[in-house]
mmCIF file of C-alpha atoms and ligand atoms in Angstrom:
data_model
loop_
_atom_site.group_PDB
_atom_site.id
_atom_site.type_symbol
_atom_site.label_atom_id
_atom_site.label_comp_id
_atom_site.label_asym_id
_atom_site.label_seq_id
_atom_site.Cartn_x
_atom_site.Cartn_y
_atom_site.Cartn_z
ATOM 1 C CA MET A 1 -5.567 4.702 37.110
ATOM 2 C CA ARG A 2 -3.973 6.813 34.358
ATOM 3 C CA THR A 3 -2.214 4.868 31.645
ATOM 4 C CA ILE A 4 0.535 6.191 29.428
ATOM 5 C CA PRO A 5 -0.939 6.705 25.914
ATOM 6 C CA SER A 6 1.718 4.644 24.108
ATOM 7 C CA GLY A 7 1.245 1.722 26.495
ATOM 8 C CA ASN A 8 4.991 1.706 27.077
ATOM 9 C CA VAL A 9 6.547 1.062 30.461
ATOM 10 C CA ILE A 10 8.445 3.658 32.478
ATOM 11 C CA ILE A 11 11.537 1.935 33.825
ATOM 12 C CA THR A 12 13.283 3.632 36.728
ATOM 13 C CA CYS A 13 16.706 2.466 37.833
ATOM 14 C CA ALA A 14 17.681 3.105 41.468
ATOM 15 C CA VAL A 15 21.414 2.745 41.154
ATOM 16 C CA THR A 16 22.834 2.744 44.690
ATOM 17 C CA GLY A 17 20.483 3.741 47.555
ATOM 18 C CA ALA A 18 21.446 3.893 51.202
ATOM 19 C CA ILE A 19 20.734 0.399 52.456
ATOM 20 C CA HIS A 20 23.285 -1.855 50.813
ATOM 21 C CA THR A 21 26.976 -1.533 51.581
ATOM 22 C CA PRO A 22 29.872 -1.745 49.115
ATOM 23 C CA THR A 23 31.110 -4.925 50.797
ATOM 24 C CA MET A 24 27.854 -6.674 49.892
ATOM 25 C CA SER A 25 28.414 -6.322 46.151
ATOM 26 C CA SER A 26 31.334 -5.034 44.126
ATOM 27 C CA ALA A 27 28.805 -3.865 41.510
ATOM 28 C CA LEU A 28 27.346 -1.226 43.860
ATOM 29 C CA PRO A 29 28.416 2.226 42.597
ATOM 30 C CA VAL A 30 29.968 4.471 45.243
ATOM 31 C CA THR A 31 32.062 7.306 43.800
ATOM 32 C CA PRO A 32 30.480 10.111 41.747
ATOM 33 C CA ASP A 33 32.082 8.641 38.629
ATOM 34 C CA GLU A 34 30.702 5.177 39.348
ATOM 35 C CA ILE A 35 27.236 6.511 40.163
ATOM 36 C CA ALA A 36 27.161 8.702 37.036
ATOM 37 C CA ASN A 37 28.351 5.816 34.840
ATOM 38 C CA ALA A 38 25.724 3.530 36.342
ATOM 39 C CA CYS A 39 23.048 6.117 35.455
ATOM 40 C CA ILE A 40 24.343 6.469 31.892
ATOM 41 C CA GLU A 41 24.489 2.691 31.371
ATOM 42 C CA ALA A 42 21.022 2.231 32.871
ATOM 43 C CA SER A 43 19.691 4.845 30.466
ATOM 44 C CA GLU A 44 21.330 3.100 27.515
ATOM 45 C CA ALA A 45 19.736 -0.158 28.665
ATOM 46 C CA GLY A 46 16.214 1.341 28.657
ATOM 47 C CA ALA A 47 15.671 3.292 31.868
ATOM 48 C CA ALA A 48 13.946 6.640 31.320
ATOM 49 C CA VAL A 49 14.458 7.671 34.958
ATOM 50 C CA VAL A 50 17.422 7.222 37.301
ATOM 51 C CA HIS A 51 16.908 7.485 41.061
ATOM 52 C CA VAL A 52 20.050 8.819 42.733
ATOM 53 C CA HIS A 53 21.530 8.774 46.246
ATOM 54 C CA VAL A 54 25.102 9.815 47.017
ATOM 55 C CA ARG A 55 27.800 8.258 49.165
ATOM 56 C CA ASP A 56 31.095 9.241 50.698
ATOM 57 C CA PRO A 57 33.519 8.301 47.898
ATOM 58 C CA GLU A 58 36.111 7.002 50.394
ATOM 59 C CA THR A 59 33.999 4.837 52.678
ATOM 60 C CA GLY A 60 30.796 4.264 50.716
ATOM 61 C CA GLU A 61 28.732 5.539 53.627
ATOM 62 C CA PRO A 62 25.487 7.191 52.463
ATOM 63 C CA ASN A 63 25.500 10.960 52.844
ATOM 64 C CA HIS A 64 23.573 13.874 51.359
ATOM 65 C CA ASP A 65 26.449 15.998 50.050
ATOM 66 C CA LEU A 66 24.881 18.461 47.614
ATOM 67 C CA ASP A 67 28.150 18.928 45.703
ATOM 68 C CA LEU A 68 28.150 15.205 44.947
ATOM 69 C CA PHE A 69 24.558 15.378 43.666
ATOM 70 C CA ASP A 70 25.564 18.332 41.488
ATOM 71 C CA GLU A 71 28.639 16.592 40.130
ATOM 72 C CA ILE A 72 26.732 13.426 39.259
ATOM 73 C CA ALA A 73 23.865 15.320 37.619
ATOM 74 C CA GLY A 74 26.348 17.313 35.524
ATOM 75 C CA ARG A 75 28.106 14.176 34.275
ATOM 76 C CA VAL A 76 24.897 12.349 33.494
ATOM 77 C CA GLN A 77 23.337 15.312 31.709
ATOM 78 C CA ALA A 78 26.454 15.750 29.593
ATOM 79 C CA GLU A 79 25.902 12.288 28.081
ATOM 80 C CA THR A 80 22.199 11.449 28.221
ATOM 81 C CA ASP A 81 18.799 13.080 28.531
ATOM 82 C CA VAL A 82 17.696 10.572 31.177
ATOM 83 C CA ILE A 83 15.390 11.996 33.859
ATOM 84 C CA ILE A 84 17.354 12.420 37.069
ATOM 85 C CA GLN A 85 15.307 11.741 40.181
ATOM 86 C CA PRO A 86 17.366 12.602 43.290
ATOM 87 C CA THR A 87 16.236 11.089 46.564
ATOM 88 C CA THR A 88 14.648 13.175 49.285
ATOM 89 C CA GLY A 89 14.582 10.012 51.407
ATOM 90 C CA GLY A 90 18.368 9.958 51.822
ATOM 91 C CA ALA A 91 18.845 7.565 54.706
ATOM 92 C CA PRO A 92 16.612 7.134 57.772
ATOM 93 C CA THR A 93 19.357 8.678 59.912
ATOM 94 C CA MET A 94 19.048 12.047 58.084
ATOM 95 C CA SER A 95 16.561 14.751 59.042
ATOM 96 C CA PRO A 96 13.777 15.818 56.654
ATOM 97 C CA GLU A 97 15.288 19.345 56.610
ATOM 98 C CA GLU A 98 18.592 17.948 55.332
ATOM 99 C CA ARG A 99 16.909 15.628 52.830
ATOM 100 C CA ILE A 100 14.846 18.303 51.060
ATOM 101 C CA GLN A 101 17.909 20.498 50.383
ATOM 102 C CA VAL A 102 18.660 18.648 47.163
ATOM 103 C CA VAL A 103 15.496 20.110 45.625
ATOM 104 C CA ASN A 104 16.535 23.691 46.434
ATOM 105 C CA ARG A 105 20.008 23.002 45.070
ATOM 106 C CA LEU A 106 19.357 20.978 41.882
ATOM 107 C CA GLU A 107 15.819 22.163 41.123
ATOM 108 C CA PRO A 108 15.291 18.735 39.525
ATOM 109 C CA GLU A 109 12.407 17.825 37.226
ATOM 110 C CA MET A 110 11.584 14.841 39.494
ATOM 111 C CA CYS A 111 12.509 13.619 42.978
ATOM 112 C CA SER A 112 11.282 10.986 45.422
ATOM 113 C CA CYS A 113 8.950 11.887 48.289
ATOM 114 C CA ASN A 114 8.270 9.438 51.121
ATOM 115 C CA MET A 115 4.639 9.500 52.173
ATOM 116 C CA GLY A 116 4.847 8.622 55.848
ATOM 117 C CA SER A 117 7.018 7.577 58.750
ATOM 118 C CA ILE A 118 7.968 3.949 59.099
ATOM 119 C CA ASN A 119 10.075 2.037 61.562
ATOM 120 C CA PHE A 120 12.635 0.356 59.358
ATOM 121 C CA GLY A 121 13.412 -1.875 62.367
ATOM 122 C CA LEU A 122 16.949 -3.134 62.452
ATOM 123 C CA TYR A 123 16.458 -6.858 62.540
ATOM 124 C CA PRO A 124 17.407 -7.567 58.894
ATOM 125 C CA MET A 125 20.369 -5.209 59.180
ATOM 126 C CA LEU A 126 21.529 -6.750 62.436
ATOM 127 C CA ASP A 127 21.365 -10.174 60.821
ATOM 128 C CA ALA A 128 23.283 -8.836 57.850
ATOM 129 C CA HIS A 129 25.853 -7.292 60.158
ATOM 130 C CA ASP A 130 27.079 -10.739 61.159
ATOM 131 C CA GLU A 131 27.226 -11.805 57.569
ATOM 132 C CA TRP A 132 28.780 -8.757 55.898
ATOM 133 C CA GLU A 133 31.878 -6.777 56.654
ATOM 134 C CA TYR A 134 31.032 -3.080 57.002
ATOM 135 C CA ASP A 135 33.562 -0.445 55.973
ATOM 136 C CA TRP A 136 32.077 1.814 58.600
ATOM 137 C CA GLU A 137 30.051 1.141 61.699
ATOM 138 C CA PRO A 138 26.543 2.263 60.754
ATOM 139 C CA GLU A 139 25.229 4.835 63.202
ATOM 140 C CA TYR A 140 21.967 2.945 63.377
ATOM 141 C CA LEU A 141 23.630 -0.090 64.927
ATOM 142 C CA ASP A 142 24.278 1.949 68.029
ATOM 143 C CA GLY A 143 22.417 -0.114 70.591
ATOM 144 C CA THR A 144 18.835 0.139 69.307
ATOM 145 C CA THR A 145 16.644 -2.055 67.178
ATOM 146 C CA ASP A 146 14.363 0.785 66.086
ATOM 147 C CA LEU A 147 15.069 3.190 63.266
ATOM 148 C CA ILE A 148 12.305 5.672 62.642
ATOM 149 C CA PHE A 149 12.281 7.086 59.146
ATOM 150 C CA GLN A 150 10.535 10.356 59.919
ATOM 151 C CA ASN A 151 8.017 11.814 57.500
ATOM 152 C CA THR A 152 5.383 13.581 59.605
ATOM 153 C CA PHE A 153 2.510 15.536 58.074
ATOM 154 C CA GLU A 154 4.421 18.709 58.877
ATOM 155 C CA ASP A 155 7.451 17.310 57.010
ATOM 156 C CA LEU A 156 5.240 16.301 54.092
ATOM 157 C CA SER A 157 3.719 19.747 53.936
ATOM 158 C CA VAL A 158 7.191 21.345 53.672
ATOM 159 C CA MET A 159 8.528 18.721 51.259
ATOM 160 C CA LEU A 160 5.588 18.803 48.866
ATOM 161 C CA GLN A 161 5.285 22.573 48.870
ATOM 162 C CA THR A 162 9.029 22.953 48.228
ATOM 163 C CA MET A 163 8.750 20.551 45.283
ATOM 164 C CA ASN A 164 5.823 22.538 43.963
ATOM 165 C CA GLU A 165 7.772 25.787 44.301
ATOM 166 C CA TYR A 166 10.605 24.403 42.139
ATOM 167 C CA GLY A 167 8.317 22.668 39.630
ATOM 168 C CA THR A 168 9.671 19.270 40.742
ATOM 169 C CA VAL A 169 7.313 16.322 40.237
ATOM 170 C CA PRO A 170 7.488 13.780 43.066
ATOM 171 C CA SER A 171 7.501 10.034 42.803
ATOM 172 C CA LEU A 172 5.270 9.404 45.825
ATOM 173 C CA GLU A 173 6.787 6.470 47.727
ATOM 174 C CA CYS A 174 4.105 4.544 49.629
ATOM 175 C CA TYR A 175 5.445 1.771 51.873
ATOM 176 C CA ASP A 176 2.080 0.688 53.194
ATOM 177 C CA VAL A 177 -1.632 1.155 52.613
ATOM 178 C CA GLY A 178 -1.803 3.905 55.243
ATOM 179 C CA HIS A 179 0.596 6.010 53.185
ATOM 180 C CA LEU A 180 -2.021 6.164 50.436
ATOM 181 C CA TYR A 181 -4.404 7.714 52.963
ATOM 182 C CA ASN A 182 -1.634 10.125 54.018
ATOM 183 C CA LEU A 183 -1.342 11.110 50.371
ATOM 184 C CA LYS A 184 -5.097 11.669 50.165
ATOM 185 C CA HIS A 185 -4.783 13.991 53.162
ATOM 186 C CA CYS A 186 -1.972 15.930 51.427
ATOM 187 C CA VAL A 187 -4.168 16.351 48.341
ATOM 188 C CA GLU A 188 -7.062 17.551 50.511
ATOM 189 C CA GLN A 189 -4.767 20.057 52.219
ATOM 190 C CA GLY A 190 -3.730 21.397 48.796
ATOM 191 C CA TRP A 191 -0.039 20.489 49.315
ATOM 192 C CA ILE A 192 -0.043 18.552 46.050
ATOM 193 C CA GLU A 193 -2.356 18.515 43.060
ATOM 194 C CA PRO A 194 -3.230 15.459 40.977
ATOM 195 C CA PRO A 195 -2.365 13.796 38.704
ATOM 196 C CA LEU A 196 -0.156 11.827 41.068
ATOM 197 C CA HIS A 197 2.649 9.403 40.281
ATOM 198 C CA ILE A 198 2.824 6.798 43.056
ATOM 199 C CA GLU A 199 5.554 4.254 43.763
ATOM 200 C CA PHE A 200 4.234 1.224 45.647
ATOM 201 C CA VAL A 201 7.151 0.033 47.805
ATOM 202 C CA LEU A 202 6.747 -3.563 48.966
ATOM 203 C CA GLY A 203 9.093 -5.588 51.118
ATOM 204 C CA ILE A 204 10.785 -2.996 53.344
ATOM 205 C CA HIS A 205 10.891 -4.177 56.958
ATOM 206 C CA GLY A 206 8.312 -2.035 58.781
ATOM 207 C CA GLY A 207 6.202 -1.616 55.642
ATOM 208 C CA ILE A 208 3.818 -3.850 53.698
ATOM 209 C CA GLY A 209 5.171 -7.289 52.769
ATOM 210 C CA ALA A 210 6.424 -8.144 49.281
ATOM 211 C CA ASP A 211 3.465 -10.199 48.226
ATOM 212 C CA SER A 212 1.371 -10.305 45.084
ATOM 213 C CA LYS A 213 -1.947 -9.935 46.960
ATOM 214 C CA ASN A 214 -0.573 -6.854 48.711
ATOM 215 C CA LEU A 215 0.262 -5.211 45.393
ATOM 216 C CA THR A 216 -3.271 -5.873 44.159
ATOM 217 C CA HIS A 217 -4.593 -4.406 47.420
ATOM 218 C CA MET A 218 -2.412 -1.265 47.172
ATOM 219 C CA LYS A 219 -3.712 -0.681 43.651
ATOM 220 C CA ARG A 220 -7.306 -1.303 44.674
ATOM 221 C CA VAL A 221 -7.046 1.272 47.479
ATOM 222 C CA ALA A 222 -5.315 3.775 45.170
ATOM 223 C CA ASP A 223 -8.105 3.269 42.607
ATOM 224 C CA ASP A 224 -10.686 4.026 45.302
ATOM 225 C CA LEU A 225 -8.861 7.108 46.578
ATOM 226 C CA PHE A 226 -7.552 8.638 43.361
ATOM 227 C CA GLY A 227 -9.618 7.172 40.499
ATOM 228 C CA ASP A 228 -8.123 8.124 37.139
ATOM 229 C CA ASP A 229 -5.879 10.761 38.648
ATOM 230 C CA TYR A 230 -2.847 8.627 39.391
ATOM 231 C CA SER A 231 -0.302 6.385 37.714
ATOM 232 C CA PHE A 232 1.890 3.913 39.533
ATOM 233 C CA SER A 233 5.205 2.146 39.512
ATOM 234 C CA THR A 234 6.325 -0.663 41.816
ATOM 235 C CA ILE A 235 9.400 -1.604 43.823
ATOM 236 C CA GLY A 236 9.720 -5.174 45.068
ATOM 237 C CA ALA A 237 12.563 -5.208 47.569
ATOM 238 C CA GLY A 238 15.003 -8.094 47.469
ATOM 239 C CA SER A 239 14.041 -11.359 45.838
ATOM 240 C CA MET A 240 10.555 -10.039 44.974
ATOM 241 C CA GLU A 241 11.974 -7.404 42.617
ATOM 242 C CA TYR A 242 10.932 -9.117 39.371
ATOM 243 C CA PRO A 243 7.806 -10.985 40.538
ATOM 244 C CA LEU A 244 6.256 -7.695 41.688
ATOM 245 C CA THR A 245 7.512 -5.417 38.920
ATOM 246 C CA THR A 246 6.268 -7.840 36.269
ATOM 247 C CA GLN A 247 2.906 -8.007 38.044
ATOM 248 C CA ALA A 248 2.808 -4.194 38.025
ATOM 249 C CA VAL A 249 3.686 -4.121 34.336
ATOM 250 C CA SER A 250 0.929 -6.590 33.549
ATOM 251 C CA MET A 251 -1.531 -4.371 35.484
ATOM 252 C CA GLY A 252 -0.657 -1.338 33.324
ATOM 253 C CA GLY A 253 1.777 0.117 35.856
ATOM 254 C CA HIS A 254 5.483 0.858 35.676
ATOM 255 C CA ALA A 255 8.604 -0.637 37.203
ATOM 256 C CA ARG A 256 11.590 0.316 39.300
ATOM 257 C CA VAL A 257 14.649 -1.928 39.516
ATOM 258 C CA GLY A 258 18.277 -1.372 40.496
ATOM 259 C CA LEU A 259 20.945 -2.216 43.034
ATOM 260 C CA GLU A 260 19.232 0.011 45.620
ATOM 261 C CA ASP A 261 16.370 -2.483 45.677
ATOM 262 C CA SER A 262 18.079 -5.823 44.998
ATOM 263 C CA LEU A 263 21.640 -7.018 44.523
ATOM 264 C CA TYR A 264 20.573 -10.118 42.597
ATOM 265 C CA LEU A 265 19.825 -10.640 38.937
ATOM 266 C CA ALA A 266 18.217 -14.009 39.605
ATOM 267 C CA ARG A 267 18.075 -16.462 42.447
ATOM 268 C CA GLY A 268 21.646 -17.076 43.617
ATOM 269 C CA GLU A 269 23.106 -14.876 40.871
ATOM 270 C CA TRP A 270 24.669 -11.529 41.745
ATOM 271 C CA ALA A 271 23.721 -8.643 39.463
ATOM 272 C CA PRO A 272 26.865 -7.551 37.609
ATOM 273 C CA SER A 273 25.522 -4.021 37.109
ATOM 274 C CA ASN A 274 22.482 -1.785 37.228
ATOM 275 C CA ALA A 275 22.286 -1.982 33.441
ATOM 276 C CA ALA A 276 21.895 -5.769 33.648
ATOM 277 C CA LEU A 277 18.900 -5.322 35.972
ATOM 278 C CA VAL A 278 17.329 -2.853 33.536
ATOM 279 C CA GLU A 279 17.972 -5.183 30.575
ATOM 280 C CA LYS A 280 16.191 -7.984 32.387
ATOM 281 C CA MET A 281 13.212 -5.695 33.108
ATOM 282 C CA VAL A 282 13.061 -4.634 29.455
ATOM 283 C CA SER A 283 12.985 -8.234 28.336
ATOM 284 C CA LEU A 284 10.382 -9.317 30.942
ATOM 285 C CA ALA A 285 8.061 -6.382 30.143
ATOM 286 C CA TRP A 286 8.139 -7.429 26.502
ATOM 287 C CA GLU A 287 7.729 -11.171 27.178
ATOM 288 C CA ILE A 288 4.955 -10.784 29.738
ATOM 289 C CA ALA A 289 2.982 -7.793 28.532
ATOM 290 C CA GLY A 290 4.309 -6.862 25.086
ATOM 291 C CA ARG A 291 5.412 -3.493 26.477
ATOM 292 C CA THR A 292 8.555 -1.622 25.449
ATOM 293 C CA PRO A 293 10.468 0.998 27.480
ATOM 294 C CA ALA A 294 8.997 4.502 27.478
ATOM 295 C CA THR A 295 11.306 7.162 26.101
ATOM 296 C CA THR A 296 12.335 10.165 28.159
ATOM 297 C CA GLU A 297 10.228 12.424 25.881
ATOM 298 C CA GLU A 298 7.134 10.326 26.503
ATOM 299 C CA VAL A 299 7.706 10.326 30.259
ATOM 300 C CA ARG A 300 8.259 14.088 30.291
ATOM 301 C CA GLU A 301 5.004 14.580 28.464
ATOM 302 C CA PHE A 302 3.032 12.028 30.510
ATOM 303 C CA LEU A 303 4.199 13.325 33.909
ATOM 304 C CA ASP A 304 4.253 16.950 32.731
ATOM 305 C CA LEU A 305 7.886 17.405 33.727
ATOM 306 C CA LYS A 306 9.555 20.737 33.159
ATOM 307 C CA GLY A 307 12.412 19.034 31.232
HETATM 308 N N1 KMH B 401 14.868 2.842 49.498
HETATM 309 C C1 KMH B 401 13.600 2.561 48.909
HETATM 310 C C2 KMH B 401 12.872 1.534 49.639
HETATM 311 C C3 KMH B 401 13.933 7.407 48.627
HETATM 312 O O1 KMH B 401 15.089 7.300 48.278
HETATM 313 O O2 KMH B 401 13.345 8.495 48.755
HETATM 314 C C4 KMH B 401 12.744 3.757 48.728
HETATM 315 C C5 KMH B 401 13.402 4.995 48.245
HETATM 316 C C6 KMH B 401 13.119 6.216 48.985
HETATM 317 O O3 KMH B 401 14.128 4.960 47.271
HETATM 318 ZN ZN1 ZN B 402 16.093 5.763 47.256
#
């Protein structure tokens, strides 16, 4: 595993995502203004990277409107030098062709890249549907319990080569151990060159469970496959957000938090903002591992971003 020379921790804040709905939490940013402000506040709180999805400003429904991405990036860049990492995952209902467009349009220094197909399965969402009022009827609730998030090898080849063409460094989202082997295949095909920056995603239905032993296992497999040629960050979905990110930080890795991944600041306590989630991560990283937040300059140098 590659470690950042300063020993600092790269904190990414995923401010809105495509899973939660505005009726679940009033803190979830929806409009371009709200999303941009959330990014700026997260940066002020210690995040070096902000992971961005966009939503229909009227309904809150996730979309992939490139003008919205552009507008948000412009506002954020006018106030901070935080690294903007647009999603190429979008939502599982969007095609890979649609999702990659943001790279052609924004030519960002970073973006996400999802390393394999998974079946998100709708059981948690169907349960939530009884509990939460939706502002729109999600397309995926249309009579099926399967929701395939498609990322075939052909898709990966196009995605990774497009990122390479624009000098965009991917955060390689691995939802299960098999995705690490997919990544190895992509390296062998020459679609991406190490060093790699991997995001271990634990706790998404259809992927590996949010469990401490699983995080250790993901890292062990990545060590075997990529040796010193990779760094990692971790997402713990839902209530495992802080247990798993603090474990990652104590293993020399990095951390992603934010309302995309969890709506709670602590058990039974709603997060009032993305910034509050970042502040908690900053304080835990210091308490548990004596690590402080990496600056944007350090991250740009470490990940060789084009800036
Ligand atoms: N929603 C997360 C589990 C992406 O946007 O490309 C993973 C993610 C993927 O953030
Ligand atoms: Zn995302």
